[in-house]
């Protein structure tokens, strides 16, 4: 854990350095030279690094967004992948999707005991005539494709959290806890320190990643263990094309995080891309999507909800918006440039 913390600090200080501050300190939207990768939350720093290894050698954005989020799926201290929190029956179920520059999509829902759901989603895209595979069928397909069945076991952190949750078994979605910790700076500032729960784990449940490669092609990925202690069978926005992720290589791409039910109801990422098509900047498109969710729920209820959106257009401009403070995203476009930025927020 200590090693990981040090690495993240290097991501925003050592690796990024003063030069990076000059580029990104002006706000939470920007334009940077291609290729570029952006991803949600603090874990995005490490994930971007994985993606950058592909982008920097002229590789395809599609390969980069798979490799990038695999880093997060692998991390046992992150609420993504098999280290994530389980459903209320104590079983970890994973959702993931991926889209390429041709508008192809692959997705897995409620997948159990497979380490890299994003790679299974990619195989769905490449090897089947389908978009979604769910539950046992998704697992059977993964095994046929040579993936290994991992033990049915919670990570130490998830087991502790689950035990705590069982005390009350209260079924209530939690908004991101970074806000309660209050250690994110406001509105478009670079985040100095990674945000963790007191037990050292990241509290949020999703990583979404968007990339534009040297050829100007866009791709995106999204992977999650979903809402902690969800009802068995519950699926959120992350594997749903047009909700968790949408890519249109003519216009741009968007990815979402937060309370999936609210995101699904307005097909957020499709909306954000369509708004960019109409001329909205990535940040304004995300802001309009947030506004619709706040309008639908009313201001009082919206205080109990967090959603965050990230968008990238064909020119390499990016932006983000969320309901309330606490959402961060990472931007990388060179070996020395991988910064965590706090999103602007509505409430
Ligand atoms: N955004 C992740 C979920 O709601 O499952």
CSV table of C-alpha atoms and ligand atoms in Angstrom, one decimal:
chain,number,residue,atom,x,y,z
A,1,UNK,CA,0.0,0.0,0.0
A,2,UNK,CA,2.8,2.3,0.9
A,3,UNK,CA,4.5,1.6,-2.4
A,4,UNK,CA,1.3,2.4,-4.2
A,5,UNK,CA,0.9,5.7,-2.4
A,6,UNK,CA,4.5,6.6,-3.3
A,7,UNK,CA,3.9,5.8,-6.9
A,8,UNK,CA,0.8,7.9,-7.0
A,9,UNK,CA,2.6,10.8,-5.5
A,10,UNK,CA,5.2,10.4,-8.1
A,11,UNK,CA,2.5,10.5,-10.7
A,12,UNK,CA,1.5,14.0,-9.7
A,13,UNK,CA,4.9,15.3,-8.6
A,14,UNK,CA,7.9,13.3,-9.7
A,15,UNK,CA,6.6,12.2,-13.0
A,16,UNK,CA,4.5,15.3,-13.7
A,17,UNK,CA,6.8,17.9,-12.3
A,18,UNK,CA,6.5,21.6,-12.5
A,19,UNK,CA,6.1,21.6,-16.3
A,20,UNK,CA,2.9,19.7,-15.9
A,21,UNK,CA,1.5,22.2,-13.4
A,22,UNK,CA,2.0,24.9,-16.0
A,23,UNK,CA,-0.1,23.1,-18.5
A,24,UNK,CA,-2.9,21.8,-16.4
A,25,UNK,CA,-3.4,24.2,-13.4
A,26,UNK,CA,-5.7,26.5,-15.3
A,27,UNK,CA,-8.9,24.4,-14.9
A,28,UNK,CA,-10.5,21.1,-15.5
A,29,UNK,CA,-10.8,21.3,-19.2
A,30,UNK,CA,-8.0,21.5,-21.7
A,31,UNK,CA,-6.5,20.6,-24.9
A,32,UNK,CA,-3.2,18.7,-25.2
A,33,UNK,CA,-1.2,17.3,-28.0
A,34,UNK,CA,-2.1,13.8,-29.2
A,35,UNK,CA,-1.9,11.1,-28.2
A,36,UNK,CA,-3.7,11.6,-24.9
A,37,UNK,CA,-5.3,9.4,-22.3
A,38,UNK,CA,-7.7,10.5,-19.6
A,39,UNK,CA,-9.3,8.4,-16.8
A,40,UNK,CA,-11.5,8.7,-13.8
A,41,UNK,CA,-10.5,9.0,-10.2
A,42,UNK,CA,-7.1,8.8,-8.4
A,43,UNK,CA,-6.5,5.3,-9.7
A,44,UNK,CA,-6.4,6.9,-13.2
A,45,UNK,CA,-2.8,7.9,-12.6
A,46,UNK,CA,-1.5,4.4,-12.6
A,47,UNK,CA,-4.0,3.3,-15.3
A,48,UNK,CA,-2.9,6.1,-17.6
A,49,UNK,CA,0.7,5.0,-17.2
A,50,UNK,CA,-0.3,1.5,-18.5
A,51,UNK,CA,-2.2,3.1,-21.4
A,52,UNK,CA,0.6,5.5,-22.2
A,53,UNK,CA,3.1,2.6,-22.8
A,54,UNK,CA,1.0,1.8,-25.9
A,55,UNK,CA,0.1,5.3,-27.0
A,56,UNK,CA,3.7,6.6,-26.9
A,57,UNK,CA,4.9,4.1,-29.4
A,58,UNK,CA,2.1,5.0,-31.9
A,59,UNK,CA,-0.1,2.2,-30.7
A,60,UNK,CA,-3.9,2.0,-31.1
A,61,UNK,CA,-6.1,3.8,-28.6
A,62,UNK,CA,-8.2,0.6,-28.4
A,63,UNK,CA,-5.2,-1.4,-27.1
A,64,UNK,CA,-4.3,1.4,-24.7
A,65,UNK,CA,-7.7,1.6,-23.0
A,66,UNK,CA,-7.7,-2.1,-22.4
A,67,UNK,CA,-4.2,-2.2,-21.0
A,68,UNK,CA,-4.7,0.9,-18.9
A,69,UNK,CA,-7.7,-0.3,-17.0
A,70,UNK,CA,-6.2,-3.7,-16.5
A,71,UNK,CA,-3.8,-2.0,-14.2
A,72,UNK,CA,-6.7,-1.0,-12.0
A,73,UNK,CA,-8.4,-4.4,-12.2
A,74,UNK,CA,-5.2,-6.0,-11.0
A,75,UNK,CA,-4.9,-3.7,-8.0
A,76,UNK,CA,-6.2,-5.4,-4.9
A,77,UNK,CA,-6.6,-2.1,-3.1
A,78,UNK,CA,-9.1,-0.7,-5.6
A,79,UNK,CA,-12.8,-1.2,-5.7
A,80,UNK,CA,-12.5,-2.4,-9.3
A,81,UNK,CA,-11.8,-6.0,-10.3
A,82,UNK,CA,-11.8,-8.9,-7.9
A,83,UNK,CA,-10.4,-6.8,-5.1
A,84,UNK,CA,-13.7,-4.8,-5.1
A,85,UNK,CA,-16.6,-4.9,-2.7
A,86,UNK,CA,-19.1,-7.8,-3.0
A,87,UNK,CA,-22.8,-7.7,-3.4
A,88,UNK,CA,-25.0,-8.2,-0.3
A,89,UNK,CA,-24.6,-12.0,-0.6
A,90,UNK,CA,-20.8,-11.6,-0.3
A,91,UNK,CA,-20.0,-12.3,-4.0
A,92,UNK,CA,-18.0,-10.0,-6.2
A,93,UNK,CA,-19.6,-9.5,-9.6
A,94,UNK,CA,-17.9,-7.4,-12.3
A,95,UNK,CA,-19.2,-5.3,-15.2
A,96,UNK,CA,-17.0,-3.9,-18.0
A,97,UNK,CA,-17.3,-2.6,-21.6
A,98,UNK,CA,-15.1,-1.4,-24.3
A,99,UNK,CA,-15.6,0.5,-27.6
A,100,UNK,CA,-13.3,0.9,-30.6
A,101,UNK,CA,-12.9,3.6,-33.2
A,102,UNK,CA,-15.2,1.8,-35.6
A,103,UNK,CA,-18.1,2.0,-33.2
A,104,UNK,CA,-17.9,-1.7,-32.2
A,105,UNK,CA,-18.7,-2.5,-28.6
A,106,UNK,CA,-18.3,-5.5,-26.3
A,107,UNK,CA,-19.6,-5.8,-22.7
A,108,UNK,CA,-19.8,-8.3,-19.8
A,109,UNK,CA,-22.3,-8.0,-17.0
A,110,UNK,CA,-22.2,-9.7,-13.6
A,111,UNK,CA,-19.1,-11.7,-14.4
A,112,UNK,CA,-17.7,-13.7,-11.5
A,113,UNK,CA,-14.2,-15.0,-10.7
A,114,UNK,CA,-12.4,-13.6,-13.8
A,115,UNK,CA,-9.5,-11.2,-13.2
A,116,UNK,CA,-9.8,-9.0,-16.2
A,117,UNK,CA,-13.4,-8.4,-17.3
A,118,UNK,CA,-12.3,-5.7,-19.7
A,119,UNK,CA,-10.4,-8.3,-21.7
A,120,UNK,CA,-13.4,-10.5,-21.8
A,121,UNK,CA,-15.5,-7.6,-23.0
A,122,UNK,CA,-12.9,-7.1,-25.8
A,123,UNK,CA,-13.2,-10.7,-26.8
A,124,UNK,CA,-17.0,-10.3,-26.9
A,125,UNK,CA,-16.4,-7.4,-29.3
A,126,UNK,CA,-13.9,-9.3,-31.4
A,127,UNK,CA,-15.1,-12.9,-31.3
A,128,UNK,CA,-18.8,-12.9,-31.1
A,129,UNK,CA,-21.7,-11.3,-33.1
A,130,UNK,CA,-23.0,-9.9,-29.8
A,131,UNK,CA,-22.5,-6.8,-27.6
A,132,UNK,CA,-23.5,-8.1,-24.1
A,133,UNK,CA,-22.8,-11.4,-22.3
A,134,UNK,CA,-24.1,-11.8,-18.8
A,135,UNK,CA,-23.4,-13.9,-15.7
A,136,UNK,CA,-22.8,-17.6,-16.2
A,137,UNK,CA,-22.8,-17.2,-20.0
A,138,UNK,CA,-20.1,-14.5,-19.8
A,139,UNK,CA,-18.0,-16.7,-17.5
A,140,UNK,CA,-18.4,-19.7,-19.8
A,141,UNK,CA,-17.3,-17.7,-22.7
A,142,UNK,CA,-14.3,-16.3,-20.8
A,143,UNK,CA,-13.2,-19.9,-19.9
A,144,UNK,CA,-13.6,-21.0,-23.5
A,145,UNK,CA,-11.3,-18.1,-24.5
A,146,UNK,CA,-8.6,-19.3,-22.1
A,147,UNK,CA,-9.2,-17.0,-19.1
A,148,UNK,CA,-8.6,-18.6,-15.7
A,149,UNK,CA,-11.2,-19.1,-13.0
A,150,UNK,CA,-9.9,-17.3,-9.9
A,151,UNK,CA,-10.8,-18.5,-6.3
A,152,UNK,CA,-14.2,-17.2,-4.9
A,153,UNK,CA,-12.5,-15.1,-2.2
A,154,UNK,CA,-12.8,-11.5,-1.0
A,155,UNK,CA,-9.7,-9.4,-0.7
A,156,UNK,CA,-8.8,-8.6,3.0
A,157,UNK,CA,-10.1,-5.0,2.7
A,158,UNK,CA,-13.3,-6.1,1.0
A,159,UNK,CA,-13.9,-8.8,3.6
A,160,UNK,CA,-13.4,-6.2,6.4
A,161,UNK,CA,-15.8,-3.8,4.7
A,162,UNK,CA,-18.4,-6.5,4.1
A,163,UNK,CA,-18.2,-7.6,7.7
A,164,UNK,CA,-18.8,-4.0,8.8
A,165,UNK,CA,-21.7,-3.7,6.4
A,166,UNK,CA,-23.3,-6.9,7.7
A,167,UNK,CA,-23.7,-5.3,11.1
A,168,UNK,CA,-26.6,-3.2,9.8
A,169,UNK,CA,-27.1,-4.6,6.3
A,170,UNK,CA,-28.3,-1.1,5.4
A,171,UNK,CA,-29.1,-0.9,1.7
A,172,UNK,CA,-28.2,2.6,0.8
A,173,UNK,CA,-26.0,3.8,-2.0
A,174,UNK,CA,-23.0,5.8,-0.8
A,175,UNK,CA,-21.7,8.8,-2.6
A,176,UNK,CA,-18.0,9.2,-3.0
A,177,UNK,CA,-16.3,9.5,0.4
A,178,UNK,CA,-13.5,11.8,-0.8
A,179,UNK,CA,-15.9,14.6,-0.3
A,180,UNK,CA,-16.4,13.7,3.3
A,181,UNK,CA,-12.6,13.6,3.8
A,182,UNK,CA,-12.5,17.0,2.3
A,183,UNK,CA,-9.0,16.7,0.9
A,184,UNK,CA,-9.7,17.5,-2.7
A,185,UNK,CA,-9.2,21.1,-3.7
A,186,UNK,CA,-12.0,22.8,-5.5
A,187,UNK,CA,-12.7,23.5,-9.2
A,188,UNK,CA,-10.1,22.4,-11.6
A,189,UNK,CA,-7.1,22.5,-9.3
A,190,UNK,CA,-4.4,19.8,-9.4
A,191,UNK,CA,-4.9,17.4,-6.6
A,192,UNK,CA,-1.9,17.2,-4.4
A,193,UNK,CA,-2.6,13.9,-2.6
A,194,UNK,CA,-4.3,10.7,-3.5
A,195,UNK,CA,-7.6,10.2,-1.7
A,196,UNK,CA,-8.1,7.0,0.3
A,197,UNK,CA,-10.4,5.6,2.9
A,198,UNK,CA,-8.9,5.2,6.3
A,199,UNK,CA,-8.2,1.6,5.5
A,200,UNK,CA,-6.1,2.7,2.5
A,201,UNK,CA,-8.5,1.5,-0.2
A,202,UNK,CA,-10.1,3.7,-2.8
A,203,UNK,CA,-13.7,4.0,-2.0
A,204,UNK,CA,-15.2,4.4,-5.4
A,205,UNK,CA,-16.1,1.6,-7.7
A,206,UNK,CA,-15.3,2.4,-11.3
A,207,UNK,CA,-12.6,3.3,-13.7
A,208,UNK,CA,-13.4,4.8,-17.0
A,209,UNK,CA,-10.8,5.6,-19.6
A,210,UNK,CA,-10.8,7.5,-22.9
A,211,UNK,CA,-7.9,7.8,-25.3
A,212,UNK,CA,-7.0,9.4,-28.6
A,213,UNK,CA,-4.0,7.9,-30.4
A,214,UNK,CA,-1.4,9.4,-32.7
A,215,UNK,CA,-3.7,8.7,-35.7
A,216,UNK,CA,-6.5,10.7,-34.1
A,217,UNK,CA,-8.6,7.6,-33.4
A,218,UNK,CA,-10.7,7.4,-30.2
A,219,UNK,CA,-11.6,4.5,-28.0
A,220,UNK,CA,-12.9,4.0,-24.4
A,221,UNK,CA,-13.2,1.5,-21.6
A,222,UNK,CA,-15.1,1.2,-18.3
A,223,UNK,CA,-14.8,-1.5,-15.6
A,224,UNK,CA,-16.2,-1.8,-12.1
A,225,UNK,CA,-17.2,-4.1,-9.3
A,226,UNK,CA,-20.4,-2.0,-9.1
A,227,UNK,CA,-22.1,-0.4,-6.2
A,228,UNK,CA,-20.8,-1.9,-2.9
A,229,UNK,CA,-23.2,-4.4,-1.3
A,230,UNK,CA,-25.7,-4.1,-4.2
A,231,UNK,CA,-28.6,-6.5,-4.6
A,232,UNK,CA,-27.6,-9.7,-6.2
A,233,UNK,CA,-28.1,-9.4,-10.0
A,234,UNK,CA,-28.0,-5.5,-9.9
A,235,UNK,CA,-26.1,-4.1,-12.9
A,236,UNK,CA,-25.2,-0.4,-13.0
A,237,UNK,CA,-24.3,1.9,-15.9
A,238,UNK,CA,-20.7,0.9,-16.4
A,239,UNK,CA,-21.2,-2.0,-18.9
A,240,UNK,CA,-24.2,-0.3,-20.7
A,241,UNK,CA,-23.2,1.3,-24.0
A,242,UNK,CA,-24.5,4.8,-24.1
A,243,UNK,CA,-24.7,5.0,-20.3
A,244,UNK,CA,-21.3,4.0,-18.9
A,245,UNK,CA,-19.4,4.6,-22.1
A,246,UNK,CA,-19.9,5.9,-25.6
A,247,UNK,CA,-17.5,6.5,-28.4
A,248,UNK,CA,-18.2,8.0,-31.8
A,249,UNK,CA,-14.9,8.4,-33.7
A,250,UNK,CA,-16.3,11.3,-35.8
A,251,UNK,CA,-17.1,13.4,-32.7
A,252,UNK,CA,-15.8,12.3,-29.3
A,253,UNK,CA,-16.1,9.9,-26.4
A,254,UNK,CA,-17.5,10.0,-22.9
A,255,UNK,CA,-17.4,7.8,-19.8
A,256,UNK,CA,-19.3,8.0,-16.5
A,257,UNK,CA,-18.8,7.1,-12.8
A,258,UNK,CA,-21.1,7.3,-9.8
A,259,UNK,CA,-24.6,6.1,-9.1
A,260,UNK,CA,-25.3,4.0,-12.1
A,261,UNK,CA,-29.1,4.1,-11.9
A,262,UNK,CA,-29.1,7.9,-12.4
A,263,UNK,CA,-26.7,7.6,-15.4
A,264,UNK,CA,-28.7,4.9,-17.1
A,265,UNK,CA,-32.0,6.9,-16.9
A,266,UNK,CA,-30.6,9.7,-19.1
A,267,UNK,CA,-28.2,7.6,-21.3
A,268,UNK,CA,-25.5,10.0,-20.2
A,269,UNK,CA,-22.5,9.2,-22.4
A,270,UNK,CA,-24.6,9.0,-25.6
A,271,UNK,CA,-26.1,12.4,-24.6
A,272,UNK,CA,-22.6,13.9,-23.9
A,273,UNK,CA,-21.3,12.8,-27.3
A,274,UNK,CA,-24.4,14.1,-29.1
A,275,UNK,CA,-24.0,17.4,-27.3
A,276,UNK,CA,-20.4,17.6,-28.5
A,277,UNK,CA,-21.7,16.9,-32.0
A,278,UNK,CA,-23.8,20.0,-31.6
A,279,UNK,CA,-20.8,22.1,-30.7
A,280,UNK,CA,-20.7,21.8,-26.9
A,281,UNK,CA,-17.2,21.7,-25.4
A,282,UNK,CA,-16.4,18.4,-23.5
A,283,UNK,CA,-16.8,20.2,-20.2
A,284,UNK,CA,-20.1,21.9,-21.1
A,285,UNK,CA,-21.5,18.7,-22.5
A,286,UNK,CA,-20.7,16.9,-19.2
A,287,UNK,CA,-22.2,19.9,-17.3
A,288,UNK,CA,-25.4,19.7,-19.3
A,289,UNK,CA,-25.7,16.0,-18.5
A,290,UNK,CA,-25.2,16.7,-14.8
A,291,UNK,CA,-27.8,19.5,-15.0
A,292,UNK,CA,-30.4,17.0,-16.4
A,293,UNK,CA,-29.8,14.6,-13.5
A,294,UNK,CA,-30.0,17.3,-10.9
A,295,UNK,CA,-33.2,18.6,-12.5
A,296,UNK,CA,-34.7,15.1,-12.6
A,297,UNK,CA,-33.9,14.5,-8.9
A,298,UNK,CA,-34.4,18.0,-7.5
A,299,UNK,CA,-31.6,19.8,-5.5
A,300,UNK,CA,-32.4,18.1,-2.2
A,301,UNK,CA,-32.2,14.5,-3.4
A,302,UNK,CA,-29.2,15.4,-5.7
A,303,UNK,CA,-27.2,16.2,-2.5
A,304,UNK,CA,-27.3,12.4,-1.8
A,305,UNK,CA,-26.1,11.5,-5.3
A,306,UNK,CA,-22.8,11.6,-7.0
A,307,UNK,CA,-22.2,11.1,-10.7
A,308,UNK,CA,-19.1,12.3,-12.6
A,309,UNK,CA,-18.6,12.5,-16.4
A,310,UNK,CA,-15.5,12.7,-18.4
A,311,UNK,CA,-15.4,13.6,-22.2
A,312,UNK,CA,-12.8,13.8,-24.9
A,313,UNK,CA,-13.4,15.2,-28.4
A,314,UNK,CA,-11.8,14.5,-31.8
A,315,UNK,CA,-9.5,17.5,-31.4
A,316,UNK,CA,-8.1,16.1,-28.1
A,317,UNK,CA,-10.0,18.6,-25.9
A,318,UNK,CA,-11.2,17.1,-22.7
A,319,UNK,CA,-13.4,18.1,-19.8
A,320,UNK,CA,-15.3,16.8,-16.8
A,321,UNK,CA,-18.3,17.7,-14.5
A,322,UNK,CA,-19.9,16.1,-11.5
A,323,UNK,CA,-22.7,16.8,-9.1
A,324,UNK,CA,-20.7,17.5,-6.0
A,325,UNK,CA,-17.1,18.0,-5.2
A,326,UNK,CA,-14.9,14.9,-4.8
A,327,UNK,CA,-14.6,13.6,-8.3
A,328,UNK,CA,-11.1,13.7,-9.8
A,329,UNK,CA,-9.6,12.6,-13.1
A,330,UNK,CA,-6.1,11.9,-14.5
A,331,UNK,CA,-4.7,13.3,-17.7
A,332,UNK,CA,-1.6,12.0,-19.4
A,333,UNK,CA,0.0,13.0,-22.7
A,334,UNK,CA,3.7,12.4,-22.3
A,335,UNK,CA,6.2,10.4,-20.2
A,336,UNK,CA,6.5,13.4,-17.8
A,337,UNK,CA,2.9,14.4,-17.8
A,338,UNK,CA,0.3,12.5,-15.8
A,339,UNK,CA,-1.7,14.7,-13.5
A,340,UNK,CA,-4.7,14.3,-11.2
A,341,UNK,CA,-7.3,17.1,-11.5
A,342,UNK,CA,-10.4,17.9,-9.4
A,343,UNK,CA,-13.5,18.1,-11.5
A,344,UNK,CA,-15.8,21.1,-11.4
A,345,UNK,CA,-19.1,20.4,-9.7
A,346,UNK,CA,-22.7,21.7,-9.7
A,347,UNK,CA,-23.7,21.7,-6.0
B,1,LIG,N1,-21.0,3.4,-11.7
B,1,LIG,C1,-20.9,2.1,-11.3
B,1,LIG,C2,-22.2,1.5,-10.9
B,1,LIG,O1,-23.2,2.2,-10.6
B,1,LIG,O2,-22.3,0.3,-10.8
